[in-house]
Amino acid sequence: MLDILLTEKQRQLRAEVEDFVRSVPRDLLLDMDADRVRYPRHYLQQAAERGLLGLRFPSAHAGRELGWAEEILALESIGVLGSSLACLYSLVSIVGEALAVFGTEAQKERFLRPMLEGKLAPAEALTEPRGGSDFFGTTTVAERAADGFRLTGQKRFIVGAEGADFFLVYAKTDPLAPARQSISAFLVERGPGVEVEHVYGLMGTRGGGTGRLIFRQVHVPEENLLGSLHGGSEVFHQMMIPERMTTAAGALGLARSALEIAVGYADRRMAFGQKIREFEGVSFKIAESLTRLDATAALVRATAQAIDAGDERGRLRRLVSESKKLSTETAWEVVNHAMQILGGIGYTDVYPIERILRDIRLMMIWTGTNEIMNLVIQHEYYRERGRRSPGGRDSEADATGSGLEAEKVYA
Ligand SMILES: Cc1cc2nc3c(=O)[nH]c(=O)nc-3n(C[C@H](O)[C@H](O)[C@H](O)COP(=O)(O)OP(=O)(O)OC[C@H]3O[C@@H](n4cnc5c(N)ncnc54)[C@H](O)[C@@H]3O)c2cc1C
């Protein structure tokens, strides 16, 4: 869709990514879904061999210096592989963003480059057992110690808890300061004191080593502080761009693959002597799904372009949150339509719709729940409104009784 708007370079990139996506063995998807594979490290290595990891990062650190417009295209294709493989691919972009923007040259050499080369697998550890939405209420603590910090606490639902080589961890470094000035970001390597306490049995999105991590007095050297001391909130806000955009784009790809299966099925399956696509109840679901997917893709791509163009931070936060929310809700609806179109067989493992549905469900919860997206969207909009100079027409005055000030009661 909207292919006419793509540049030749973007078409080539998409063809390159699609070639990689086709090369991923079907057995890997099935083995991950059956929890026979706990963490597919070789998948990241293979993506790296093709130069497909961290597309946006500088070539000096093994990236390709492309923009968000390109990354979104790549992720729409990667999304077809399911939420677990798309997540592992995205973590390079998410952790890479923090490193590329806030990392020292030494940190980029030590973490960013090997990550893009497929030699180091990253994970991010934000969520705690006490809650993910209230990020700034984090209780993991990093205390000053000789040559660095001593990290104590736990993080929950961490993709790559089993399997990743290092973790981007947020911890309180100044517990008495206001919440947003109390947190720092650290690069924590797997080593003594970093323990996987529990690996979760998941509804979907399996095979990514999602577990609960415990940090028992872990020594973190000074040079592994990412960004400034107590400056974790800046790192967090920057990371939320790839965090949410990767989900937005991945969801579109996965939903589109479910729709394709349903469209093909409806054109072959017969009922009452005719193809089921000839029933309005079926064909309108297809029309509805296509329309919503295309409209959502337009928002996600426009947001990608706004990021590339350097729009102001507040508006980007709103657009990124709108993209994540709309995309995941659209995807959920599209996959449900697809399952309905397939009837009973859609609920079995003869078709992958049931796996896709299990995967998609998570996307309305992770990388910030859609309720949290709503909080951000309206909050940033009020702030934008406050900054905007009055320019357009005053529509409120276009009412017969607009002058009746005594009737305009607000309190
Ligand atoms: C499979 C999986 C993989 C994950 N991967 C990672 C990962 O790699 N790294 C990581 O750090 N985290 C990860 N997460 C965590 C995920 O991001 C969190 O689950 C999510 O942010 C919600 O946090 P919570 O589960 O603690 O729910 P809570 O924050 O407890 O929220 C519970 C409910 O309350 C609502 N709620 C909370 N506050 C408000 C509010 N102010 N207004 C309105 N509603 C509110 C929420 O929307 C939600 O419906 C993963 C989760 C899962 C399940």
Coordinates of C-alpha atoms and ligand atoms in Angstrom, one line a residue:
M1 CA 0.0 0.0 0.0
L2 CA 1.1 3.6 -0.7
D3 CA 4.0 2.0 -2.6
I4 CA 4.0 4.8 -5.1
L5 CA 5.3 7.0 -2.2
L6 CA 8.4 4.9 -1.7
T7 CA 11.8 5.9 -3.0
E8 CA 13.8 3.4 -5.1
K9 CA 16.2 3.0 -2.1
Q10 CA 13.3 2.2 0.2
R11 CA 12.0 -0.4 -2.3
Q12 CA 15.4 -2.0 -2.4
L13 CA 15.6 -2.1 1.4
R14 CA 12.2 -3.7 1.7
A15 CA 13.2 -6.4 -0.9
E16 CA 16.3 -7.0 1.1
V17 CA 14.4 -7.4 4.4
E18 CA 11.8 -9.6 2.7
D19 CA 14.5 -11.8 1.4
F20 CA 15.8 -12.2 5.0
V21 CA 12.3 -12.8 6.3
R22 CA 11.7 -15.6 3.8
S23 CA 15.0 -17.2 4.8
V24 CA 13.9 -17.6 8.5
P25 CA 13.0 -21.3 8.8
R26 CA 9.4 -22.1 9.6
D27 CA 10.6 -24.5 12.2
L28 CA 12.1 -21.7 14.2
L29 CA 8.7 -20.0 14.5
L30 CA 7.1 -23.3 15.5
D31 CA 9.9 -24.3 17.9
M32 CA 9.7 -20.9 19.7
D33 CA 6.0 -21.1 20.0
A34 CA 6.3 -24.6 21.5
D35 CA 9.0 -23.3 23.9
R36 CA 11.5 -25.7 22.4
V37 CA 13.8 -22.7 21.5
R38 CA 14.3 -20.4 24.5
Y39 CA 16.4 -17.7 22.8
P40 CA 17.3 -17.8 19.1
R41 CA 20.6 -16.0 19.1
H42 CA 21.5 -17.2 15.6
Y43 CA 18.5 -15.3 14.2
L44 CA 20.1 -12.0 15.3
Q45 CA 23.5 -13.1 14.0
Q46 CA 21.9 -13.9 10.6
A47 CA 20.2 -10.5 10.4
A48 CA 23.5 -8.9 11.3
E49 CA 25.4 -10.8 8.6
R50 CA 23.0 -9.2 6.1
G51 CA 23.6 -5.7 7.6
L52 CA 20.0 -5.5 8.7
L53 CA 20.4 -4.6 12.4
G54 CA 20.3 -1.0 13.7
L55 CA 19.6 0.5 10.3
R56 CA 19.4 4.1 11.7
F57 CA 22.8 4.1 13.4
P58 CA 26.0 5.6 12.1
S59 CA 28.1 3.5 9.7
A60 CA 31.1 4.2 12.0
H61 CA 29.4 1.8 14.4
A62 CA 28.2 -0.7 11.8
G63 CA 24.8 0.9 11.1
R64 CA 23.5 2.1 7.8
E65 CA 22.6 5.7 8.6
L66 CA 19.0 5.3 7.3
G67 CA 16.0 7.1 8.7
W68 CA 12.8 6.1 10.6
A69 CA 11.0 6.0 7.3
E70 CA 13.2 3.1 6.3
E71 CA 13.2 1.4 9.7
I72 CA 9.4 1.4 9.7
L73 CA 9.4 -0.3 6.3
A74 CA 11.8 -2.9 7.5
L75 CA 9.8 -3.6 10.7
E76 CA 6.6 -4.0 8.8
S77 CA 8.3 -6.9 7.0
I78 CA 10.0 -8.3 10.1
G79 CA 6.6 -8.2 11.9
V80 CA 5.4 -11.1 9.8
L81 CA 7.7 -13.3 11.8
G82 CA 5.6 -12.8 14.9
S83 CA 6.0 -10.6 18.0
S84 CA 8.9 -12.5 19.6
L85 CA 11.3 -12.3 16.6
A86 CA 10.2 -8.8 15.8
C87 CA 10.9 -7.9 19.5
L88 CA 14.4 -9.3 19.4
Y89 CA 15.1 -7.4 16.2
S90 CA 13.6 -4.2 17.8
L91 CA 15.6 -4.5 21.0
V92 CA 18.7 -3.6 18.9
S93 CA 17.0 -0.5 17.8
I94 CA 15.7 0.4 21.3
V95 CA 18.9 -0.2 23.3
G96 CA 20.9 1.1 20.3
E97 CA 19.0 4.4 20.4
A98 CA 20.1 4.9 24.0
L99 CA 23.7 4.1 23.1
A100 CA 23.8 6.2 20.0
V101 CA 22.3 9.3 21.6
F102 CA 23.8 9.1 25.1
G103 CA 26.7 6.7 24.9
T104 CA 30.3 7.7 25.2
E105 CA 32.6 6.7 22.3
A106 CA 33.9 3.9 24.4
Q107 CA 30.4 2.6 25.1
K108 CA 29.5 2.7 21.4
E109 CA 32.6 0.7 20.6
R110 CA 32.0 -1.8 23.4
F111 CA 28.3 -2.3 23.1
L112 CA 26.7 -0.6 20.0
R113 CA 29.1 -1.9 17.3
P114 CA 29.2 -5.6 18.6
M115 CA 25.4 -5.5 18.9
L116 CA 24.9 -4.4 15.3
E117 CA 27.4 -7.0 14.3
G118 CA 25.4 -9.7 16.0
K119 CA 28.1 -10.5 18.6
L120 CA 26.3 -9.0 21.6
A121 CA 22.5 -9.6 22.3
P122 CA 20.8 -6.7 24.2
A123 CA 17.8 -6.6 26.5
E124 CA 16.1 -3.7 28.3
A125 CA 15.0 -3.9 32.0
L126 CA 12.4 -1.3 32.9
T127 CA 9.5 -3.2 34.3
E128 CA 9.4 -4.3 38.0
P129 CA 7.2 -6.7 39.8
R130 CA 5.6 -3.7 41.6
G131 CA 4.5 -2.2 38.2
G132 CA 5.6 -1.2 34.7
S133 CA 3.3 1.8 34.1
D134 CA 4.6 3.8 37.0
F135 CA 8.2 3.7 35.6
F136 CA 9.5 6.5 37.7
G137 CA 8.4 4.7 40.9
T138 CA 11.2 2.2 40.3
T139 CA 12.6 0.6 43.4
T140 CA 15.8 -0.9 42.0
V141 CA 18.7 1.0 43.5
A142 CA 22.2 1.7 42.4
E143 CA 24.4 2.9 45.3
R144 CA 27.8 4.4 45.0
A145 CA 30.6 1.9 45.6
A146 CA 34.3 1.7 44.8
D147 CA 34.9 2.3 41.1
G148 CA 31.2 2.6 40.3
F149 CA 27.9 1.4 41.7
R150 CA 26.3 -1.5 43.5
L151 CA 22.9 -2.5 41.9
T152 CA 20.2 -4.2 43.9
G153 CA 16.6 -5.0 42.8
Q154 CA 14.6 -6.9 40.4
K155 CA 13.0 -6.5 37.0
R156 CA 10.1 -8.5 35.5
F157 CA 9.0 -9.7 32.0
I158 CA 12.4 -9.0 30.5
V159 CA 12.7 -10.4 27.0
G160 CA 16.2 -11.9 26.9
A161 CA 16.4 -12.4 30.6
E162 CA 17.5 -15.8 29.4
G163 CA 19.9 -15.4 26.5
A164 CA 20.9 -11.7 26.3
D165 CA 24.5 -10.6 27.0
F166 CA 23.7 -7.2 28.6
F167 CA 20.8 -5.3 30.0
L168 CA 19.9 -1.6 29.9
V169 CA 18.7 -1.2 33.5
Y170 CA 17.1 1.8 35.2
A171 CA 17.8 2.3 38.9
K172 CA 17.3 5.0 41.5
T173 CA 20.5 6.8 42.2
D174 CA 19.0 9.6 44.3
P175 CA 16.0 8.2 46.1
L176 CA 15.3 11.5 47.9
A177 CA 15.1 13.6 44.7
P178 CA 11.9 14.2 42.7
A179 CA 11.1 11.0 40.8
R180 CA 12.1 12.3 37.4
Q181 CA 15.5 13.4 38.7
S182 CA 16.2 10.3 40.7
I183 CA 16.9 7.6 38.1
S184 CA 20.0 6.7 36.1
A185 CA 20.5 4.2 33.2
F186 CA 23.2 1.5 33.3
L187 CA 24.6 -1.0 31.0
V188 CA 24.7 -4.2 33.1
E189 CA 26.6 -7.2 31.7
R190 CA 25.5 -10.7 32.6
G191 CA 27.8 -11.8 35.3
P192 CA 28.0 -12.4 39.1
G193 CA 24.8 -11.3 40.9
V194 CA 22.7 -11.2 37.8
E195 CA 20.3 -14.1 38.1
V196 CA 17.2 -15.3 36.2
E197 CA 14.7 -16.1 38.9
H198 CA 11.8 -17.2 36.8
V199 CA 11.0 -17.8 33.1
Y200 CA 7.4 -17.0 32.3
G201 CA 4.9 -19.3 30.6
L202 CA 3.3 -17.0 28.1
M203 CA 0.1 -16.9 26.1
G204 CA 2.1 -16.0 23.0
T205 CA 5.4 -14.2 22.1
R206 CA 7.3 -17.2 23.2
G207 CA 10.9 -18.2 22.8
G208 CA 12.4 -14.9 23.7
G209 CA 13.6 -15.9 27.1
T210 CA 11.2 -13.7 29.0
G211 CA 11.9 -13.8 32.7
R212 CA 12.3 -12.1 36.0
L213 CA 15.8 -10.9 36.8
I214 CA 17.3 -10.3 40.2
F215 CA 20.3 -8.1 40.7
R216 CA 22.1 -9.0 43.9
Q217 CA 24.6 -6.3 44.8
V218 CA 25.9 -6.3 41.2
H219 CA 29.0 -4.3 40.7
V220 CA 28.5 -1.9 37.8
P221 CA 31.7 0.0 36.8
E222 CA 31.5 3.8 36.5
E223 CA 32.0 3.6 32.7
N224 CA 28.8 1.6 32.4
L225 CA 26.6 4.6 33.5
L226 CA 24.7 5.6 30.4
G227 CA 24.1 9.3 30.1
S228 CA 24.4 11.6 33.1
L229 CA 24.0 10.6 36.7
H230 CA 20.3 11.0 37.7
G231 CA 19.7 11.7 34.0
G232 CA 17.8 8.4 33.3
S233 CA 14.5 10.1 32.5
E234 CA 16.1 11.7 29.4
V235 CA 17.4 8.3 28.3
F236 CA 13.9 6.8 29.0
H237 CA 12.1 9.4 26.9
Q238 CA 14.4 9.0 24.0
M239 CA 14.1 5.2 24.1
M240 CA 10.3 5.4 24.1
I241 CA 10.5 6.5 20.4
P242 CA 11.9 3.2 19.1
E243 CA 10.2 1.3 21.9
R244 CA 6.7 2.3 20.6
M245 CA 7.4 2.8 16.9
T246 CA 8.8 -0.7 16.6
T247 CA 5.7 -2.2 18.1
A248 CA 3.5 0.1 15.9
A249 CA 5.2 -1.1 12.7
G250 CA 5.6 -4.8 13.7
A251 CA 1.9 -5.0 14.6
L252 CA 1.0 -3.7 11.1
G253 CA 3.1 -6.4 9.4
L254 CA 1.7 -9.2 11.5
A255 CA -1.9 -8.1 11.1
R256 CA -1.5 -7.8 7.4
S257 CA -0.2 -11.4 7.2
A258 CA -3.3 -12.6 9.0
L259 CA -5.5 -10.6 6.7
E260 CA -3.8 -12.1 3.6
I261 CA -4.5 -15.6 4.9
A262 CA -8.2 -14.7 5.4
V263 CA -8.5 -13.0 2.0
G264 CA -7.2 -16.1 0.3
Y265 CA -9.4 -18.4 2.4
A266 CA -12.5 -16.4 1.7
D267 CA -11.8 -16.7 -2.1
R268 CA -11.7 -20.5 -1.9
R269 CA -14.0 -21.6 0.9
M270 CA -17.6 -22.4 -0.2
A271 CA -20.8 -22.2 1.8
F272 CA -24.4 -22.4 0.5
G273 CA -23.0 -23.1 -3.0
Q274 CA -20.9 -19.9 -3.2
K275 CA -17.6 -18.5 -2.2
I276 CA -17.8 -17.0 1.3
R277 CA -16.2 -13.8 0.1
E278 CA -19.5 -13.2 -1.7
F279 CA -21.3 -12.8 1.6
E280 CA -21.4 -9.3 2.8
G281 CA -20.7 -10.4 6.4
V282 CA -17.3 -11.7 5.1
S283 CA -16.4 -9.2 2.4
F284 CA -17.2 -6.2 4.6
K285 CA -14.8 -7.5 7.3
I286 CA -12.1 -7.6 4.6
A287 CA -12.9 -4.1 3.4
E288 CA -13.0 -2.8 7.0
S289 CA -9.6 -4.5 7.8
L290 CA -7.9 -3.1 4.6
T291 CA -9.2 0.4 5.3
R292 CA -8.1 0.4 8.9
L293 CA -4.7 -1.1 8.1
D294 CA -4.0 1.4 5.3
A295 CA -5.1 4.4 7.5
T296 CA -3.0 3.2 10.4
A297 CA 0.0 2.6 8.2
A298 CA -0.4 6.2 6.9
L299 CA -0.2 7.5 10.5
V300 CA 2.8 5.3 11.4
R301 CA 4.7 6.4 8.3
A302 CA 3.8 10.1 8.8
T303 CA 5.1 9.8 12.4
A304 CA 8.3 8.2 11.1
Q305 CA 8.8 11.1 8.8
A306 CA 8.0 13.6 11.6
I307 CA 10.8 12.0 13.7
D308 CA 13.2 12.2 10.7
A309 CA 12.3 15.8 10.2
G310 CA 13.0 16.6 13.9
D311 CA 9.6 17.7 15.0
E312 CA 9.5 19.0 18.6
R313 CA 9.7 16.5 21.4
G314 CA 6.2 16.9 22.9
R315 CA 4.4 16.5 19.5
L316 CA 6.6 13.4 18.7
R317 CA 5.6 11.9 22.0
R318 CA 2.0 12.3 21.1
L319 CA 2.4 11.0 17.5
V320 CA 4.5 8.0 18.6
S321 CA 1.9 7.1 21.3
E322 CA -1.0 7.5 18.8
S323 CA 0.8 5.3 16.4
K324 CA 1.4 2.6 19.0
K325 CA -2.1 2.7 20.2
L326 CA -3.9 2.8 16.9
S327 CA -1.7 0.2 15.3
T328 CA -2.1 -2.3 18.0
E329 CA -5.8 -1.8 18.3
T330 CA -6.2 -2.0 14.6
A331 CA -4.1 -5.2 14.5
W332 CA -6.2 -6.8 17.2
E333 CA -9.4 -6.0 15.3
V334 CA -8.0 -7.2 11.9
V335 CA -6.7 -10.5 13.4
N336 CA -10.1 -11.1 15.1
H337 CA -11.8 -10.5 11.7
A338 CA -9.4 -12.9 10.1
M339 CA -10.2 -15.6 12.7
Q340 CA -13.9 -15.1 12.2
I341 CA -13.6 -15.4 8.4
L342 CA -11.8 -18.7 8.8
G343 CA -14.5 -20.1 11.1
G344 CA -13.6 -23.1 13.3
I345 CA -10.5 -23.9 11.4
G346 CA -9.1 -20.5 12.3
Y347 CA -9.1 -21.5 16.0
T348 CA -6.9 -24.5 15.3
D349 CA -3.2 -24.8 14.6
V350 CA -3.9 -25.7 10.9
Y351 CA -3.6 -22.0 10.2
P352 CA -1.3 -19.6 12.1
I353 CA -4.1 -17.1 12.9
E354 CA -4.5 -18.4 16.5
R355 CA -0.7 -17.9 17.1
I356 CA -0.9 -14.4 15.5
L357 CA -3.9 -13.5 17.7
R358 CA -2.0 -14.6 20.9
D359 CA 1.0 -12.5 19.8
I360 CA -0.9 -9.4 18.9
R361 CA -2.8 -9.4 22.2
L362 CA 0.4 -8.5 24.1
M363 CA 1.0 -5.5 21.9
M364 CA -1.7 -3.5 23.6
I365 CA 0.0 -4.1 26.9
W366 CA 3.8 -3.9 26.4
T367 CA 6.0 -0.9 25.6
G368 CA 3.5 1.1 27.7
T369 CA -0.1 0.0 27.9
N370 CA -2.6 1.7 25.6
E371 CA -4.1 3.3 28.7
I372 CA -0.7 4.9 29.2
M373 CA -0.7 5.9 25.5
N374 CA -4.0 7.7 26.1
L375 CA -2.5 9.5 29.1
V376 CA 0.5 10.7 27.0
I377 CA -1.7 11.7 23.9
Q378 CA -4.1 13.9 25.8
H379 CA -1.5 15.4 28.1
E380 CA 0.8 16.4 25.2
Y381 CA -2.1 17.7 23.2
Y382 CA -3.1 20.1 26.1
R383 CA 0.5 21.2 26.3
E384 CA 0.7 21.8 22.5
R385 CA -2.6 23.8 22.7
G386 CA -1.1 26.0 25.4
R387 CA 1.9 26.8 23.2
R388 CA -0.1 27.4 20.0
S389 CA -0.6 31.0 19.0
P390 CA -4.2 31.6 18.0
G391 CA -4.3 31.6 14.2
G392 CA -7.2 29.6 12.8
R393 CA -10.9 30.5 12.9
D394 CA -12.6 30.8 16.3
S395 CA -15.2 28.0 15.7
E396 CA -16.6 28.5 19.2
A397 CA -18.1 31.8 18.1
D398 CA -20.0 30.1 15.2
A399 CA -23.2 29.6 17.3
T400 CA -26.3 31.7 17.5
G401 CA -25.9 32.1 21.2
S402 CA -22.2 32.4 21.4
G403 CA -22.5 35.9 22.9
L404 CA -24.5 34.6 25.9
E405 CA -21.6 34.8 28.4
A406 CA -23.9 34.3 31.4
E407 CA -24.8 30.8 30.0
K408 CA -21.2 29.7 29.6
V409 CA -20.7 28.4 33.1
Y410 CA -17.5 26.4 33.8
A411 CA -17.5 26.0 37.5
Ligands
LIG1 C1 5.7 -11.0 27.3 C2 6.1 -9.7 27.8 C3 7.3 -9.1 27.4 C4 7.8 -7.9 28.0 N1 9.0 -7.4 27.7 C5 9.5 -6.4 28.5 C6 10.9 -6.1 28.4 O1 11.7 -6.7 27.6 N2 11.4 -5.1 29.2 C7 10.6 -4.5 30.1 O2 11.1 -3.6 30.8 N3 9.3 -4.8 30.2 C8 8.7 -5.7 29.4 N4 7.4 -6.1 29.5 C9 6.6 -5.4 30.5 C10 5.5 -4.5 30.0 O3 6.0 -3.4 29.3 C11 4.5 -4.2 31.1 O4 3.8 -5.4 31.4 C12 3.6 -3.0 30.9 O5 4.3 -1.8 30.8 C13 2.5 -2.9 32.0 O6 3.1 -2.9 33.2 P1 2.5 -4.0 34.3 O7 2.3 -5.3 33.7 O8 3.3 -3.9 35.6 O9 1.0 -3.4 34.6 P2 0.6 -2.2 35.6 O10 1.5 -1.1 35.4 O11 0.4 -2.8 36.9 O12 -0.8 -1.8 35.0 C14 -2.0 -2.7 35.2 C15 -3.2 -2.0 34.6 O13 -3.4 -0.7 35.1 C16 -3.5 0.2 34.1 N5 -2.9 1.5 34.6 C17 -1.8 1.7 35.3 N6 -1.6 3.0 35.6 C18 -2.6 3.6 34.9 C19 -2.9 5.0 34.8 N7 -2.2 6.0 35.3 N8 -4.0 5.3 34.1 C20 -4.8 4.4 33.5 N9 -4.5 3.0 33.6 C21 -3.4 2.7 34.3 C22 -2.6 -0.3 33.0 O14 -2.9 0.2 31.7 C23 -3.0 -1.8 33.1 O15 -4.2 -2.0 32.4 C24 6.9 -7.2 28.9 C25 5.7 -7.8 29.3 C26 5.3 -9.0 28.8 C27 4.0 -9.6 29.2

